[in-house]
Each structure stands twice: as structure tokens, then as C-alpha cells.
Amino acid sequence: MTVLDSVLSGVAGVVLATAATLGYTWHKDRRDRNDREAAEARRREERSEKERAGQQERRQEVSAHYLSCLGTTFAALDAVLVDASNADELIRIASDSYGELQGIGQGKLVTLFGADSPVVWADRAMRRILDDALVTVRQARSQGQTGDAAQQTSYIIRQLTRTADRSPRDLMRWTLDEATKRWPQPLECFEGHWQFFAQNLAQQTGLALPDKLVMAGQTQ
């Protein structure tokens, strides 16, 4: 082997060694980059999952608070006897819980479920019923009704807050439960027998019921 051959052989060895080193480095860098990207994707998914869980929990809390206020208001109104000694206290309880419910309905329900959702329509129907009931019982109390007149007012209140087979708040409970359970997919309409209940409630309250809140359910 000549000196030139030795030099060339040495250069080739260096080149091969360098290429091997560069190849290893490139593959390692690529593998590290892929690992970092995969780790970041997992972190994003974890953050997203935590955010979804937090938003779901938020809807559950708001729904529970709303239904608690609704139950308290209905129960107090159902218990009112206009000429009873505890009438003013029951009316105050109903008024306070109704005021809290109204705030939730006009604020958090709209924000969390959407202004055009079945949840918000059902809330508006509930508040129309409760508003009519409160006006009726306050007027009767201010008039000092007793006897048959007081009994008749109590009957009217119960007619407002109940139907033949269930309370209107059952519709509200179903709507909130379904909308919360299905989120992030929206509850687009009333379904099954609830659409007919909503239609009856619309007639009772005079609250317009958009076709889209029942038509979609009729096609399922």
C-alpha cells in the first residue's frame, strides 16, 4: 500500500465514522423530537380533559343549584294557605328562592347552555308559572282573603304548579339532566313524551315554543 492509499484509506475511515456519527445524531434528534411532541400532545390532552371535566362539573353545580331553588319555590307556594298565620313567611321564602332562581336563569343557564336551548326555554316557562303564582298569592294576601276565597286561591296556585300527572319542574329537571349529561354535545330539542309536555306547557303559559325545539325530536 502506497502512502497515497494509506491517506485515502484514512480519509475514507474518517468520512464513514463521521457519517455514522451524524446518522446516529440525526436519528437520536428525531427520536427525541418525536418523544417531546408525543409528551406535549399527552399534556395537551390531559389539560383538555381536565378542562372538560371542570366545565362538566360547573354545569352540574349550576343545575343542582337551580333545581334546589326551583324545588324550594314550588314547595313554599304549594304549602301557602292565604289565611294561615305562616302565609307571609312562606311567601317570603318563595320570593327569595324565586329571585335566586331568576338570576341563575337569566345568567348562568344562558351562558352554559345557550340562549336558544331547551334548557333556557324551560326556565322561562318555569319563571312565568312562578311569577303568576306569586302575583296571585300576594294579591290574595293583601286582600285579606279568608275561608272559601283563600281556599280557592290555594287551588289556583296548585293548578299553576302542577298538571294532572306531574309537576312542570319535572320537565326542567329532565332538560337540565340531559343537557348536562350530553355536554359537550348540545341538547337540541325536547324528546319523547317531553316534547308533548313542553307543548302543553307552552299553551298553559302562553310562551311561544319554537318549532326546532320539538320538530327534531318528532323525527327521531
mmCIF file of C-alpha atoms in Angstrom:
data_model
loop_
_atom_site.group_PDB
_atom_site.id
_atom_site.type_symbol
_atom_site.label_atom_id
_atom_site.label_comp_id
_atom_site.label_asym_id
_atom_site.label_seq_id
_atom_site.Cartn_x
_atom_site.Cartn_y
_atom_site.Cartn_z
ATOM 1 C CA MET A 1 0.000 0.000 0.000
ATOM 2 C CA THR A 2 1.363 3.378 -1.015
ATOM 3 C CA VAL A 3 1.355 6.454 1.111
ATOM 4 C CA LEU A 4 -1.489 7.841 -1.006
ATOM 5 C CA ASP A 5 -3.511 4.696 -0.464
ATOM 6 C CA SER A 6 -2.953 4.952 3.246
ATOM 7 C CA VAL A 7 -4.063 8.582 3.246
ATOM 8 C CA LEU A 8 -7.133 7.826 1.194
ATOM 9 C CA SER A 9 -7.993 4.882 3.386
ATOM 10 C CA GLY A 10 -7.659 7.046 6.464
ATOM 11 C CA VAL A 11 -9.826 9.775 4.960
ATOM 12 C CA ALA A 12 -12.478 7.251 3.993
ATOM 13 C CA GLY A 13 -12.481 5.896 7.519
ATOM 14 C CA VAL A 14 -12.929 9.355 8.930
ATOM 15 C CA VAL A 15 -15.743 10.093 6.474
ATOM 16 C CA LEU A 16 -17.523 6.837 7.314
ATOM 17 C CA ALA A 17 -17.120 7.418 11.016
ATOM 18 C CA THR A 18 -18.407 10.992 10.674
ATOM 19 C CA ALA A 19 -21.348 9.836 8.578
ATOM 20 C CA ALA A 20 -22.184 7.181 11.122
ATOM 21 C CA THR A 21 -21.987 9.717 13.934
ATOM 22 C CA LEU A 22 -24.133 12.210 12.028
ATOM 23 C CA GLY A 23 -26.630 9.494 11.171
ATOM 24 C CA TYR A 24 -26.880 8.417 14.779
ATOM 25 C CA THR A 25 -27.218 12.030 15.920
ATOM 26 C CA TRP A 26 -29.942 12.719 13.334
ATOM 27 C CA HIS A 27 -31.941 9.648 14.316
ATOM 28 C CA LYS A 28 -31.497 10.428 18.004
ATOM 29 C CA ASP A 29 -32.582 14.040 17.489
ATOM 30 C CA ARG A 30 -35.584 12.861 15.501
ATOM 31 C CA ARG A 31 -36.478 10.299 18.159
ATOM 32 C CA ASP A 32 -36.099 12.898 20.913
ATOM 33 C CA ARG A 33 -38.206 15.359 18.950
ATOM 34 C CA ASN A 34 -40.912 12.756 18.432
ATOM 35 C CA ASP A 35 -40.830 11.916 22.130
ATOM 36 C CA ARG A 36 -41.152 15.596 23.058
ATOM 37 C CA GLU A 37 -44.029 16.070 20.641
ATOM 38 C CA ALA A 38 -45.786 12.980 21.979
ATOM 39 C CA ALA A 39 -45.287 14.165 25.558
ATOM 40 C CA GLU A 40 -46.643 17.613 24.678
ATOM 41 C CA ALA A 41 -49.644 16.029 22.944
ATOM 42 C CA ARG A 42 -50.340 13.992 26.098
ATOM 43 C CA ARG A 43 -50.081 17.114 28.232
ATOM 44 C CA ARG A 44 -52.476 18.971 25.919
ATOM 45 C CA GLU A 45 -54.930 16.100 26.068
ATOM 46 C CA GLU A 46 -54.684 15.980 29.863
ATOM 47 C CA ARG A 47 -55.266 19.732 30.074
ATOM 48 C CA SER A 48 -58.191 19.426 27.688
ATOM 49 C CA GLU A 49 -59.662 16.549 29.681
ATOM 50 C CA LYS A 50 -59.317 18.492 32.930
ATOM 51 C CA GLU A 51 -60.956 21.499 31.319
ATOM 52 C CA ARG A 52 -63.850 19.381 30.042
ATOM 53 C CA ALA A 53 -64.253 17.794 33.465
ATOM 54 C CA GLY A 54 -64.219 21.224 35.091
ATOM 55 C CA GLN A 55 -66.839 22.557 32.711
ATOM 56 C CA GLN A 56 -68.964 19.461 33.208
ATOM 57 C CA GLU A 57 -68.723 19.888 36.964
ATOM 58 C CA ARG A 58 -69.656 23.552 36.583
ATOM 59 C CA ARG A 59 -72.830 22.602 34.721
ATOM 60 C CA GLN A 60 -73.684 20.014 37.337
ATOM 61 C CA GLU A 61 -73.266 22.553 40.134
ATOM 62 C CA VAL A 62 -75.371 25.191 38.392
ATOM 63 C CA SER A 63 -78.068 22.630 37.549
ATOM 64 C CA ALA A 64 -78.209 21.395 41.137
ATOM 65 C CA HIS A 65 -78.403 24.954 42.470
ATOM 66 C CA TYR A 66 -81.163 25.867 40.042
ATOM 67 C CA LEU A 67 -83.226 22.760 40.816
ATOM 68 C CA SER A 68 -82.803 23.372 44.534
ATOM 69 C CA CYS A 69 -84.173 26.900 44.174
ATOM 70 C CA LEU A 70 -86.971 25.644 41.929
ATOM 71 C CA GLY A 71 -87.944 22.963 44.419
ATOM 72 C CA THR A 72 -87.954 25.412 47.324
ATOM 73 C CA THR A 73 -90.113 27.899 45.415
ATOM 74 C CA PHE A 74 -92.652 25.296 44.305
ATOM 75 C CA ALA A 75 -92.819 23.710 47.754
ATOM 76 C CA ALA A 76 -93.379 27.036 49.519
ATOM 77 C CA LEU A 77 -96.115 28.051 47.085
ATOM 78 C CA ASP A 78 -97.836 24.671 47.338
ATOM 79 C CA ALA A 79 -97.841 24.992 51.141
ATOM 80 C CA VAL A 80 -99.279 28.515 51.281
ATOM 81 C CA LEU A 81 -102.742 28.932 52.776
ATOM 82 C CA VAL A 82 -103.555 32.590 52.287
ATOM 83 C CA ASP A 83 -105.349 32.972 55.631
ATOM 84 C CA ALA A 84 -102.847 30.915 57.666
ATOM 85 C CA SER A 85 -100.523 32.515 60.216
ATOM 86 C CA ASN A 86 -97.401 31.335 58.340
ATOM 87 C CA ALA A 87 -98.543 32.647 54.945
ATOM 88 C CA ASP A 88 -96.243 35.681 54.954
ATOM 89 C CA GLU A 89 -93.219 33.565 55.861
ATOM 90 C CA LEU A 90 -93.943 31.035 53.097
ATOM 91 C CA ILE A 91 -94.440 33.832 50.575
ATOM 92 C CA ARG A 92 -91.116 35.357 51.647
ATOM 93 C CA ILE A 93 -89.347 32.000 51.224
ATOM 94 C CA ALA A 94 -90.908 31.549 47.797
ATOM 95 C CA SER A 95 -89.996 35.083 46.757
ATOM 96 C CA ASP A 96 -86.383 34.794 47.915
ATOM 97 C CA SER A 97 -85.779 31.455 46.206
ATOM 98 C CA TYR A 98 -87.548 32.690 43.080
ATOM 99 C CA GLY A 99 -85.289 35.735 42.950
ATOM 100 C CA GLU A 100 -82.229 33.494 43.175
ATOM 101 C CA LEU A 101 -83.620 31.182 40.515
ATOM 102 C CA GLN A 102 -84.317 34.131 38.233
ATOM 103 C CA GLY A 103 -80.721 35.260 38.491
ATOM 104 C CA ILE A 104 -79.440 31.802 37.537
ATOM 105 C CA GLY A 105 -81.891 31.524 34.661
ATOM 106 C CA GLN A 106 -81.039 34.883 33.150
ATOM 107 C CA GLY A 107 -77.305 34.466 33.630
ATOM 108 C CA LYS A 108 -75.601 31.108 34.068
ATOM 109 C CA LEU A 109 -78.114 28.967 32.177
ATOM 110 C CA VAL A 110 -77.852 31.184 29.115
ATOM 111 C CA THR A 111 -74.055 31.239 29.303
ATOM 112 C CA LEU A 112 -73.625 27.493 29.865
ATOM 113 C CA PHE A 113 -76.374 26.043 27.663
ATOM 114 C CA GLY A 114 -77.156 28.707 25.058
ATOM 115 C CA ALA A 115 -79.960 31.234 24.689
ATOM 116 C CA ASP A 116 -81.856 29.081 22.152
ATOM 117 C CA SER A 117 -81.568 25.811 24.082
ATOM 118 C CA PRO A 118 -84.433 23.750 25.545
ATOM 119 C CA VAL A 119 -82.926 24.491 28.971
ATOM 120 C CA VAL A 120 -83.446 28.236 28.639
ATOM 121 C CA TRP A 121 -86.941 27.834 27.175
ATOM 122 C CA ALA A 122 -87.949 25.543 30.057
ATOM 123 C CA ASP A 123 -86.528 28.044 32.551
ATOM 124 C CA ARG A 124 -88.581 30.846 31.016
ATOM 125 C CA ALA A 125 -91.696 28.675 31.271
ATOM 126 C CA MET A 126 -90.924 27.869 34.929
ATOM 127 C CA ARG A 127 -90.438 31.521 35.759
ATOM 128 C CA ARG A 128 -93.659 32.515 34.033
ATOM 129 C CA ILE A 129 -95.575 29.961 36.113
ATOM 130 C CA LEU A 130 -93.898 31.045 39.333
ATOM 131 C CA ASP A 131 -94.353 34.720 38.587
ATOM 132 C CA ASP A 132 -98.099 34.204 38.029
ATOM 133 C CA ALA A 133 -98.354 32.165 41.222
ATOM 134 C CA LEU A 134 -96.527 34.754 43.298
ATOM 135 C CA VAL A 135 -98.629 37.613 41.941
ATOM 136 C CA THR A 136 -101.802 35.653 42.694
ATOM 137 C CA VAL A 137 -100.860 34.754 46.255
ATOM 138 C CA ARG A 138 -99.576 38.246 47.085
ATOM 139 C CA GLN A 139 -102.777 39.846 45.842
ATOM 140 C CA ALA A 140 -104.874 37.393 47.808
ATOM 141 C CA ARG A 141 -102.857 38.079 50.947
ATOM 142 C CA SER A 142 -103.096 41.831 50.522
ATOM 143 C CA GLN A 143 -106.858 41.496 50.102
ATOM 144 C CA GLY A 144 -107.049 39.590 53.368
ATOM 145 C CA GLN A 145 -108.819 36.623 51.838
ATOM 146 C CA THR A 146 -110.219 34.036 54.225
ATOM 147 C CA GLY A 147 -112.433 30.980 54.083
ATOM 148 C CA ASP A 148 -113.621 29.850 50.672
ATOM 149 C CA ALA A 149 -111.801 32.659 48.868
ATOM 150 C CA ALA A 150 -108.488 31.674 50.453
ATOM 151 C CA GLN A 151 -109.110 28.020 49.626
ATOM 152 C CA GLN A 152 -109.870 28.938 46.030
ATOM 153 C CA THR A 153 -106.591 30.847 45.748
ATOM 154 C CA SER A 154 -104.682 27.837 47.085
ATOM 155 C CA TYR A 155 -106.410 25.683 44.482
ATOM 156 C CA ILE A 156 -105.426 28.120 41.706
ATOM 157 C CA ILE A 157 -101.794 28.068 42.880
ATOM 158 C CA ARG A 158 -101.713 24.278 42.784
ATOM 159 C CA GLN A 159 -103.257 24.304 39.328
ATOM 160 C CA LEU A 160 -100.432 26.544 38.180
ATOM 161 C CA THR A 161 -97.655 24.472 39.715
ATOM 162 C CA ARG A 162 -98.970 21.024 38.850
ATOM 163 C CA THR A 163 -100.522 19.129 35.958
ATOM 164 C CA ALA A 164 -102.652 16.013 36.046
ATOM 165 C CA ASP A 165 -99.732 13.613 36.291
ATOM 166 C CA ARG A 166 -96.594 15.574 37.189
ATOM 167 C CA SER A 167 -95.136 18.955 38.071
ATOM 168 C CA PRO A 168 -93.758 21.242 35.339
ATOM 169 C CA ARG A 169 -90.464 21.158 37.214
ATOM 170 C CA ASP A 170 -90.108 17.519 36.099
ATOM 171 C CA LEU A 171 -89.596 18.879 32.580
ATOM 172 C CA MET A 172 -86.979 21.292 33.879
ATOM 173 C CA ARG A 173 -85.197 18.514 35.753
ATOM 174 C CA TRP A 174 -85.121 16.240 32.692
ATOM 175 C CA THR A 175 -83.920 19.057 30.456
ATOM 176 C CA LEU A 176 -81.087 20.080 32.769
ATOM 177 C CA ASP A 177 -80.043 16.493 33.441
ATOM 178 C CA GLU A 178 -79.929 15.610 29.741
ATOM 179 C CA ALA A 179 -78.168 18.792 28.674
ATOM 180 C CA THR A 180 -75.535 18.328 31.368
ATOM 181 C CA LYS A 181 -75.045 14.616 30.680
ATOM 182 C CA ARG A 182 -74.657 15.087 26.907
ATOM 183 C CA TRP A 183 -72.334 18.069 27.020
ATOM 184 C CA PRO A 184 -70.213 18.947 25.036
ATOM 185 C CA GLN A 185 -72.843 17.719 22.561
ATOM 186 C CA PRO A 186 -75.873 20.005 22.822
ATOM 187 C CA LEU A 187 -79.400 19.006 23.741
ATOM 188 C CA GLU A 188 -81.146 20.423 20.685
ATOM 189 C CA CYS A 189 -84.784 19.678 21.446
ATOM 190 C CA PHE A 190 -87.279 18.077 23.794
ATOM 191 C CA GLU A 191 -87.545 14.338 23.149
ATOM 192 C CA GLY A 192 -90.089 11.597 23.561
ATOM 193 C CA HIS A 193 -93.106 12.445 25.679
ATOM 194 C CA TRP A 194 -91.316 15.544 26.953
ATOM 195 C CA GLN A 195 -91.987 17.338 23.671
ATOM 196 C CA PHE A 196 -95.728 16.941 24.214
ATOM 197 C CA PHE A 197 -95.348 18.069 27.795
ATOM 198 C CA ALA A 198 -93.481 21.152 26.556
ATOM 199 C CA GLN A 199 -96.248 21.872 24.050
ATOM 200 C CA ASN A 200 -98.862 21.674 26.813
ATOM 201 C CA LEU A 201 -96.724 23.909 28.987
ATOM 202 C CA ALA A 202 -96.459 26.430 26.150
ATOM 203 C CA GLN A 203 -100.244 26.533 25.939
ATOM 204 C CA GLN A 204 -100.552 26.902 29.701
ATOM 205 C CA THR A 205 -98.077 29.767 29.941
ATOM 206 C CA GLY A 206 -98.637 31.461 26.579
ATOM 207 C CA LEU A 207 -94.906 31.172 25.927
ATOM 208 C CA ALA A 208 -94.070 30.624 22.258
ATOM 209 C CA LEU A 209 -92.352 27.276 21.669
ATOM 210 C CA PRO A 210 -90.005 27.348 18.633
ATOM 211 C CA ASP A 211 -90.642 24.501 16.205
ATOM 212 C CA LYS A 212 -86.995 23.467 16.290
ATOM 213 C CA LEU A 213 -87.314 22.554 19.977
ATOM 214 C CA VAL A 214 -89.897 19.852 19.191
ATOM 215 C CA MET A 215 -89.687 19.080 15.457
ATOM 216 C CA ALA A 216 -86.248 17.491 15.683
ATOM 217 C CA GLY A 217 -87.472 15.231 18.449
ATOM 218 C CA GLN A 218 -90.501 14.145 16.360
ATOM 219 C CA THR A 219 -88.227 12.878 13.593
ATOM 220 C CA GLN A 220 -86.138 10.648 15.869
#
